[in-house]
Coordinates of C-alpha atoms and ligand atoms in Angstrom, one line a residue:
M6 CA 0.0 0.0 0.0
E7 CA 1.2 3.4 -0.9
Q8 CA 2.6 5.5 2.0
I9 CA 2.4 9.2 2.3
K10 CA 5.6 11.1 3.0
K11 CA 6.3 11.7 6.7
G12 CA 5.5 15.1 8.2
Q13 CA 1.8 15.6 8.5
R14 CA 0.1 15.4 11.9
L15 CA -3.5 14.7 12.7
I16 CA -5.3 15.7 15.9
L17 CA -8.0 13.2 17.1
F18 CA -10.4 14.1 19.8
P19 CA -12.7 11.1 20.9
L20 CA -15.9 11.4 22.8
P21 CA -15.1 9.8 26.2
F22 CA -17.2 6.7 26.0
Q23 CA -16.0 3.2 25.2
G24 CA -18.0 2.8 22.1
H25 CA -16.6 6.1 20.7
I26 CA -13.0 5.7 22.0
N27 CA -12.5 2.3 20.4
P28 CA -13.2 3.3 16.8
M29 CA -11.4 6.7 17.2
L30 CA -8.2 5.0 18.4
E31 CA -8.5 2.3 15.8
L32 CA -8.9 5.0 13.1
A33 CA -5.8 6.7 14.6
N34 CA -3.9 3.5 14.1
V35 CA -5.1 3.1 10.5
L36 CA -3.9 6.6 9.7
Y37 CA -0.7 6.2 11.6
F38 CA 0.2 3.1 9.5
R39 CA -0.5 5.3 6.4
G40 CA 2.3 7.6 7.6
F41 CA 0.5 10.3 9.6
S42 CA 1.8 11.4 13.1
I43 CA -1.0 11.2 15.6
T44 CA -1.9 13.5 18.6
I45 CA -4.8 12.5 20.7
I46 CA -6.6 15.1 22.9
H47 CA -8.7 13.5 25.6
T48 CA -10.8 14.5 28.6
N49 CA -9.9 13.7 32.2
F50 CA -13.2 11.9 32.4
N51 CA -12.7 8.4 31.1
S52 CA -9.1 9.4 30.5
L53 CA -6.9 7.4 28.2
N54 CA -3.7 5.6 29.1
P55 CA -0.9 6.8 26.9
S56 CA 1.2 3.7 27.5
T57 CA -1.2 1.6 25.4
H58 CA -0.2 3.6 22.3
P59 CA 3.4 4.7 22.7
H60 CA 3.5 5.8 19.1
F61 CA 0.9 8.6 19.7
T62 CA 1.2 11.8 21.6
F63 CA -1.5 12.4 24.2
H64 CA -2.8 15.6 25.7
S65 CA -5.4 15.6 28.5
I66 CA -7.8 18.5 29.0
P67 CA -9.9 19.3 32.1
D68 CA -13.6 18.7 31.6
G69 CA -14.8 20.3 34.8
L70 CA -17.4 17.6 35.4
S71 CA -18.7 17.3 38.9
E72 CA -19.2 13.9 40.6
T73 CA -23.0 14.2 40.2
E74 CA -22.5 14.9 36.5
T75 CA -20.2 11.9 35.8
S76 CA -22.5 9.6 37.7
T77 CA -25.8 10.7 36.0
N78 CA -27.7 8.0 34.1
N79 CA -29.0 10.7 31.7
P80 CA -26.6 10.5 28.8
L81 CA -27.9 13.7 27.2
L82 CA -27.2 15.6 30.4
L83 CA -23.7 14.3 30.5
L84 CA -23.1 15.2 26.9
S85 CA -24.4 18.7 27.3
C86 CA -22.1 19.2 30.4
L87 CA -19.1 17.9 28.4
N88 CA -20.0 20.3 25.5
A89 CA -20.4 23.2 27.9
H90 CA -17.2 22.6 30.0
C91 CA -14.7 21.3 27.4
C92 CA -14.9 24.1 24.9
D93 CA -12.3 26.5 26.4
P94 CA -9.8 23.8 27.5
F95 CA -10.0 22.2 24.1
R96 CA -9.6 25.6 22.3
N97 CA -6.5 26.4 24.5
C98 CA -5.0 22.9 23.9
L99 CA -5.5 23.1 20.2
A100 CA -4.2 26.7 19.9
N101 CA -1.1 25.7 21.8
L102 CA -0.5 22.7 19.5
L103 CA -1.0 24.9 16.4
S104 CA 1.3 27.6 17.6
D105 CA 4.1 25.2 18.4
D106 CA 6.6 26.8 16.0
G107 CA 9.2 24.2 16.9
S108 CA 7.2 21.4 15.3
E109 CA 8.3 20.2 11.9
E110 CA 5.0 18.6 11.3
P111 CA 2.2 20.8 10.1
I112 CA -1.2 19.8 11.5
A113 CA -3.4 18.7 8.5
C114 CA -6.7 18.5 10.3
L115 CA -8.8 17.7 13.3
I116 CA -10.8 14.5 13.4
T117 CA -13.5 14.4 16.1
D118 CA -17.0 13.1 17.0
P119 CA -20.2 14.8 15.7
L120 CA -21.5 14.8 19.3
F121 CA -18.8 17.3 20.3
D122 CA -20.7 20.3 18.9
F123 CA -18.3 23.1 20.0
T124 CA -15.5 21.7 17.9
R125 CA -16.9 23.3 14.8
S126 CA -16.6 26.9 16.0
V127 CA -13.2 26.2 17.6
A128 CA -11.7 24.6 14.5
K129 CA -13.2 27.5 12.4
S130 CA -11.7 30.1 14.6
L131 CA -8.3 28.4 14.4
K132 CA -8.7 27.9 10.6
L133 CA -8.2 24.1 11.0
P134 CA -10.1 21.7 8.7
R135 CA -12.4 19.4 10.7
M136 CA -13.5 16.0 9.7
L137 CA -15.8 13.8 11.7
L138 CA -15.8 10.1 12.6
R139 CA -19.3 8.7 12.9
T140 CA -19.0 5.8 15.3
G141 CA -22.4 4.4 14.4
G142 CA -23.4 2.7 11.2
A143 CA -24.5 4.3 8.0
S144 CA -28.0 2.7 8.2
S145 CA -28.7 4.3 11.6
T146 CA -27.3 7.6 10.3
I147 CA -29.9 7.8 7.6
V148 CA -32.6 7.2 10.2
Y149 CA -31.3 10.1 12.3
A150 CA -31.3 12.3 9.1
A151 CA -34.9 11.3 8.5
F152 CA -36.1 12.5 12.0
P153 CA -37.9 15.6 10.6
L154 CA -39.8 13.3 8.2
L155 CA -40.5 10.7 10.9
W156 CA -41.9 13.5 13.1
E157 CA -44.0 15.0 10.3
K158 CA -45.5 11.6 9.4
G159 CA -46.3 10.8 13.1
Y160 CA -44.0 7.9 13.5
L161 CA -42.2 9.8 16.3
P162 CA -42.7 10.3 19.2
K163 CA -43.5 6.6 19.3
Q164 CA -47.0 5.6 20.3
E165 CA -47.4 2.3 22.2
S166 CA -50.2 1.2 19.8
Q167 CA -48.0 1.6 16.7
L168 CA -44.8 -0.1 17.8
E169 CA -45.2 -3.1 15.5
E170 CA -46.2 -1.0 12.4
P171 CA -43.7 -0.8 9.5
V172 CA -42.0 2.5 8.7
V173 CA -42.6 2.3 5.0
E174 CA -40.1 5.0 4.1
L175 CA -37.3 3.1 5.9
S176 CA -38.1 -0.5 5.2
P177 CA -37.6 -3.0 7.0
L178 CA -37.7 -0.9 10.1
K179 CA -40.7 -1.0 12.4
V180 CA -41.8 1.9 14.6
K181 CA -40.3 0.1 17.7
D182 CA -36.9 0.1 15.9
L183 CA -36.7 3.9 15.6
P184 CA -33.6 5.1 17.5
M185 CA -35.0 6.8 20.6
M186 CA -33.9 6.9 24.2
N187 CA -36.5 6.0 26.9
S188 CA -34.7 8.1 29.5
C189 CA -34.9 11.3 27.4
D190 CA -37.8 13.6 26.6
P191 CA -38.6 13.2 22.9
Q192 CA -38.3 16.9 22.1
G193 CA -34.9 17.2 23.7
Y194 CA -33.7 14.1 21.9
Y195 CA -35.0 15.4 18.6
Q196 CA -33.1 18.6 19.1
F197 CA -29.9 16.7 20.0
I198 CA -30.2 14.5 16.9
T199 CA -30.9 17.5 14.6
E200 CA -27.7 19.1 15.9
M201 CA -25.7 16.0 15.3
V202 CA -26.9 15.7 11.7
N203 CA -26.2 19.4 11.2
E204 CA -22.6 18.9 12.5
I205 CA -22.0 16.1 10.0
K206 CA -23.4 18.2 7.1
T207 CA -21.1 21.2 7.9
S208 CA -17.9 19.1 8.3
D209 CA -15.1 18.8 5.9
G210 CA -15.9 15.1 5.4
I211 CA -17.1 12.1 7.4
I212 CA -15.5 8.8 8.1
F213 CA -17.5 5.7 8.7
N214 CA -16.5 2.4 10.4
T215 CA -18.3 0.4 7.8
S216 CA -17.8 -0.7 4.3
E217 CA -19.6 -0.1 1.0
D218 CA -20.1 -3.9 0.7
L219 CA -22.0 -3.9 4.0
E220 CA -24.1 -0.7 3.9
E221 CA -24.2 0.3 0.2
Q222 CA -27.7 1.5 0.1
A223 CA -27.4 3.7 3.2
L224 CA -24.1 5.2 2.0
T225 CA -25.7 6.0 -1.3
T226 CA -28.5 7.9 0.5
I227 CA -26.0 9.7 2.7
R228 CA -24.0 10.8 -0.4
Q229 CA -27.2 12.1 -2.0
E230 CA -28.4 14.0 1.1
F231 CA -25.2 15.2 2.8
H232 CA -23.1 16.7 0.0
I233 CA -19.8 16.2 1.8
P234 CA -17.0 13.7 1.2
I235 CA -17.8 10.3 2.7
F236 CA -15.2 7.7 3.6
P237 CA -16.4 4.2 4.6
I238 CA -13.1 2.5 5.5
G239 CA -14.1 -0.2 8.0
P240 CA -13.9 -2.5 9.7
F241 CA -11.1 -0.4 11.2
H242 CA -9.8 -3.1 13.6
K243 CA -9.1 -5.4 10.7
W244 CA -6.6 -3.1 9.1
F245 CA -3.7 -3.8 11.5
P246 CA -2.7 -7.2 13.0
T247 CA -1.7 -6.0 16.5
S248 CA -4.6 -5.6 18.9
Y249 CA -4.0 -2.5 21.0
S250 CA -6.3 -2.3 24.0
N251 CA -8.4 0.8 24.4
S252 CA -10.5 -0.6 27.3
L253 CA -11.4 1.7 30.1
L254 CA -12.0 -1.4 32.3
S255 CA -9.2 -4.0 32.6
E256 CA -9.7 -7.0 30.3
D257 CA -9.9 -10.3 32.0
E258 CA -7.7 -12.6 29.9
S259 CA -8.8 -15.7 31.9
C260 CA -11.6 -16.2 29.5
I261 CA -9.2 -17.0 26.7
S262 CA -7.7 -20.0 28.6
W263 CA -11.3 -21.0 29.5
L264 CA -12.3 -20.8 25.8
N265 CA -9.3 -23.0 24.9
T266 CA -10.9 -25.9 26.7
K267 CA -14.2 -25.7 24.7
A268 CA -15.2 -27.4 21.5
P269 CA -15.2 -25.4 18.2
K270 CA -18.2 -23.0 17.8
S271 CA -19.8 -24.3 21.0
V272 CA -19.7 -21.2 23.2
V273 CA -22.3 -18.5 23.5
Y274 CA -20.5 -15.2 24.2
V275 CA -22.8 -12.7 26.0
S276 CA -22.1 -9.0 26.4
F277 CA -24.2 -5.9 26.4
G278 CA -21.5 -3.4 25.9
S279 CA -20.4 -0.5 28.1
I280 CA -23.6 1.4 28.9
A281 CA -26.7 -0.9 28.8
A282 CA -28.3 -1.8 32.1
I283 CA -30.8 -4.5 33.1
N284 CA -32.9 -5.1 36.2
E285 CA -32.6 -8.0 38.6
A286 CA -35.5 -9.9 37.1
Q287 CA -34.0 -9.7 33.6
F288 CA -30.6 -10.8 35.0
L289 CA -32.1 -13.9 36.5
E290 CA -34.0 -14.7 33.3
I291 CA -30.7 -14.5 31.4
A292 CA -28.9 -16.6 33.9
W293 CA -31.6 -19.4 33.7
G294 CA -32.1 -19.1 30.0
L295 CA -28.3 -19.6 29.5
A296 CA -28.1 -22.5 32.0
N297 CA -31.1 -24.3 30.4
T298 CA -29.5 -24.3 26.9
N299 CA -26.8 -26.6 28.2
Q300 CA -24.3 -24.8 26.0
P301 CA -21.1 -23.4 27.4
F302 CA -21.3 -19.6 27.8
L303 CA -19.0 -16.7 28.5
W304 CA -20.9 -13.9 30.1
V305 CA -19.6 -10.3 30.6
V306 CA -21.3 -9.0 33.7
R307 CA -19.9 -5.5 33.8
P308 CA -20.0 -3.8 37.2
G309 CA -23.1 -1.6 37.0
L310 CA -24.9 -3.8 34.4
I311 CA -27.5 -4.9 37.0
Q312 CA -29.4 -2.0 38.5
G313 CA -28.9 -2.0 42.3
S314 CA -26.1 -4.6 42.3
E315 CA -22.4 -4.5 42.6
W316 CA -21.7 -7.6 40.5
L317 CA -22.9 -11.2 40.7
E318 CA -24.4 -11.2 44.2
K319 CA -28.0 -11.6 42.8
L320 CA -27.1 -15.0 41.2
P321 CA -28.8 -17.9 43.0
Q322 CA -26.4 -19.6 45.4
G323 CA -24.4 -22.3 43.7
Y324 CA -25.5 -21.3 40.2
L325 CA -22.0 -21.3 38.6
E326 CA -20.7 -24.3 40.6
A327 CA -23.7 -26.3 39.4
L328 CA -22.8 -25.5 35.8
N329 CA -19.6 -27.4 36.3
E330 CA -17.3 -25.1 34.2
K331 CA -19.9 -24.6 31.5
G332 CA -20.4 -21.0 32.5
H333 CA -17.7 -18.4 32.9
T334 CA -18.3 -14.8 33.9
V335 CA -15.9 -11.8 33.7
K336 CA -16.3 -8.1 34.4
W337 CA -14.8 -7.1 31.0
A338 CA -13.5 -9.3 28.2
P339 CA -10.9 -8.7 25.4
Q340 CA -14.0 -8.8 23.1
K341 CA -12.2 -8.9 19.7
K342 CA -10.0 -11.8 20.8
V343 CA -13.1 -13.6 22.1
L344 CA -15.0 -13.2 18.9
A345 CA -12.0 -14.4 16.9
H346 CA -11.7 -17.5 19.1
P347 CA -12.6 -20.7 17.3
A348 CA -14.7 -21.9 20.3
V349 CA -17.2 -19.0 20.0
G350 CA -20.3 -19.9 18.0
L351 CA -22.8 -17.2 18.9
F352 CA -22.8 -13.7 20.2
W353 CA -25.7 -12.5 22.3
T354 CA -25.3 -8.8 22.0
H355 CA -27.1 -5.4 22.6
N356 CA -26.0 -4.5 19.0
G357 CA -23.9 -1.5 19.7
W358 CA -22.4 -0.7 16.3
N359 CA -18.9 -1.8 17.3
S360 CA -20.1 -5.1 18.7
T361 CA -22.2 -5.7 15.6
L362 CA -19.3 -5.0 13.2
E363 CA -16.8 -7.0 15.3
S364 CA -19.2 -10.0 15.2
I365 CA -19.7 -9.7 11.4
S366 CA -15.9 -9.4 10.8
E367 CA -15.4 -12.7 12.7
G368 CA -18.5 -14.4 11.2
V369 CA -20.2 -15.0 14.5
P370 CA -24.1 -15.1 14.2
M371 CA -26.0 -13.0 16.7
V372 CA -28.8 -13.1 19.2
C373 CA -30.0 -9.5 19.3
M374 CA -31.2 -7.7 22.3
P375 CA -31.1 -4.0 21.5
N376 CA -31.5 -1.5 24.3
F377 CA -31.7 2.0 23.0
T378 CA -30.7 4.5 20.2
D379 CA -29.1 3.0 17.1
Q380 CA -28.9 -0.5 18.6
M381 CA -32.5 -1.1 17.5
V382 CA -31.7 -0.2 13.9
N383 CA -28.6 -2.3 13.9
A384 CA -30.5 -5.3 15.3
R385 CA -33.2 -5.0 12.6
Y386 CA -30.5 -5.0 9.9
V387 CA -28.9 -8.1 11.5
T388 CA -32.1 -10.0 11.5
D389 CA -34.0 -8.7 8.4
V390 CA -31.5 -7.3 6.0
W391 CA -28.3 -9.4 6.4
R392 CA -30.2 -12.3 8.1
V393 CA -27.2 -13.2 10.3
G394 CA -29.0 -13.4 13.6
L395 CA -32.3 -13.6 15.5
Q396 CA -33.8 -11.0 17.8
L397 CA -35.4 -11.6 21.2
E398 CA -38.6 -9.8 20.1
N399 CA -40.7 -10.5 23.1
G400 CA -38.6 -9.3 26.0
I401 CA -36.2 -11.2 28.2
E402 CA -37.7 -14.5 29.2
R403 CA -35.8 -17.8 29.9
G404 CA -38.0 -20.0 27.6
E405 CA -37.6 -17.6 24.7
I406 CA -33.8 -17.3 25.3
E407 CA -33.4 -21.1 25.3
K408 CA -35.5 -21.5 22.1
T409 CA -33.6 -18.7 20.3
I410 CA -30.2 -20.1 21.2
R411 CA -31.2 -23.6 20.3
K412 CA -32.6 -22.4 16.9
L413 CA -29.3 -20.8 16.1
I414 CA -27.0 -23.6 17.3
A415 CA -28.9 -26.7 16.3
E416 CA -31.8 -26.1 13.8
K417 CA -32.2 -25.5 10.1
E418 CA -32.9 -21.8 10.5
G419 CA -29.6 -21.5 12.3
E420 CA -27.8 -23.3 9.5
E421 CA -29.1 -20.7 7.0
I422 CA -28.1 -17.9 9.3
K423 CA -24.6 -19.3 9.8
D424 CA -24.2 -19.6 6.0
N425 CA -25.3 -16.0 5.5
M426 CA -22.9 -14.9 8.1
S427 CA -19.9 -16.6 6.6
K428 CA -20.7 -15.0 3.3
L429 CA -21.1 -11.5 4.9
K430 CA -17.9 -11.9 6.8
E431 CA -16.0 -12.7 3.7
K432 CA -17.6 -9.8 1.7
T433 CA -16.9 -7.3 4.5
N434 CA -13.3 -8.3 5.1
L435 CA -12.6 -8.5 1.4
S436 CA -13.3 -4.8 1.2
L437 CA -10.0 -4.1 2.9
R438 CA -7.9 -6.0 0.4
E439 CA -6.2 -4.2 -2.5
G440 CA -8.9 -2.9 -4.9
G441 CA -11.6 -3.5 -2.3
S442 CA -14.1 -0.7 -1.5
S443 CA -12.6 0.2 1.9
Y444 CA -9.1 0.0 0.5
Q445 CA -10.0 2.5 -2.2
S446 CA -11.9 4.7 0.2
L447 CA -8.9 4.8 2.5
N448 CA -6.7 6.0 -0.3
G449 CA -9.4 8.6 -1.0
L450 CA -9.3 9.7 2.6
V451 CA -5.5 10.1 2.7
N452 CA -5.6 12.2 -0.4
H453 CA -8.5 14.2 0.9
I454 CA -6.7 15.0 4.2
L455 CA -3.6 16.0 2.2
S456 CA -5.7 18.3 0.1
L457 CA -7.4 20.2 2.9
Ligands
UDP23 N1 -16.0 -4.4 24.7 C1 -14.9 -5.1 25.2 N2 -15.1 -5.9 26.2 C2 -16.3 -6.2 26.7 C3 -17.4 -5.6 26.2 C4 -17.2 -4.7 25.1 O1 -13.8 -4.8 24.8 O2 -16.4 -7.0 27.7 C5 -15.8 -3.5 23.6 C6 -16.3 -4.0 22.3 O3 -15.3 -4.8 21.6 C7 -16.7 -2.7 21.5 C8 -17.0 -1.7 22.7 O4 -16.5 -2.3 23.9 O5 -15.6 -2.3 20.8 C9 -18.5 -1.5 22.9 O6 -19.0 -0.7 21.8 P1 -20.4 -0.9 21.3 O7 -20.6 0.1 20.2 O8 -20.6 -2.3 20.9 O9 -21.4 -0.7 22.5 P2 -21.5 0.5 23.6 O10 -20.6 0.1 24.7 O11 -21.2 1.8 23.0 O12 -23.0 0.4 24.0

């Protein structure tokens, strides 16, 4: 692959949440291996560990968040506090970097997240081009862009009586799949989404962690509607062989030696990402549903996953012992390694975009249990467009869990899904090879950055 000449620096500024940090640092690696020098600006909140990426330069900025703000379970509130408090420290940090006369590397552009809305005015005032990384998929992005239409047509705010109705303009979505957040008031969320879409439309280009081969139709719609350069160059983490850890929680490697003892494609890997939460009753249904399948399972029970619990204390006494090594729980897993392990046959996921894409790039069929926002769109694409998984459509109930897992592991429907998944995996990963769509798009991105 053609390398650019040394001497251009990029500044990357990730939103401080796991699902946004991972793709931003992966993108940083992709661009580093294409010859750019990388500086990462990050907040003190969910601060990054520079030693995990010694080839990057890190700058931390104060975010002024109070303890009440960092512990809120209202994500919109946390985001608006971050946007309010980070503007000045970010401007100062960026201005210092730009005025560093001693540097022999000119700064080519800023790459940040569309949810950091103040970065537009800061970059403009410092005359620095600003590109965005959209950490969600293209398919959910077109749904967000359609919010005014969805409102006008009465699909949003969602009405209980219409949840199963199709959204004819966005087939195959149903009203229940539209990306809302139960904890936020619909008007406030509408405003927030409108601003995000506006940030994208006014940027110097947008990068997606997806590929043309996976989301061609959505990317075509985005090109028609957004009128800015679009670069789908994913899956990012498959560009480089070394797996750098970006985890905010420490990864429990014990699960890899546990997986080594299991038969090929026998293990159900269960993880609901970094934010989703469940209640105690749901936790117990999951525990019994998994146990009743009689399949081995690896379950990420993140501290904070179960409302009102520290960790596993709500499990019935003797539950894990009775499973006799068939069930293994960890607080946080090295997920990409887990999904790539030959023993893993199924991923029960909340369908965050990163998890969805990581599952596709390893060819692991999914049980979908979306929680909020774009997860519902991703899950519908998994089940109804790519047909590489099944969704728990009727809530979390042990009988349904057992039936769904069995279908995927042992029945004919599961065979078709596995077959679809291995074709989708191949198609998606081929896009990174020379001449593939992501390969070409990355060349386009490098040239675009150099032309800014
Ligand atoms: N992840 C991980 N270990 C875990 C669970 C998740 O490394 O035990 C990673 C996962 O690989 C993904 C990210 O955390 O890259 C979660 O992002 P996603 O978009 O799937 O969900 P979110 O956490 O944003 O809801």
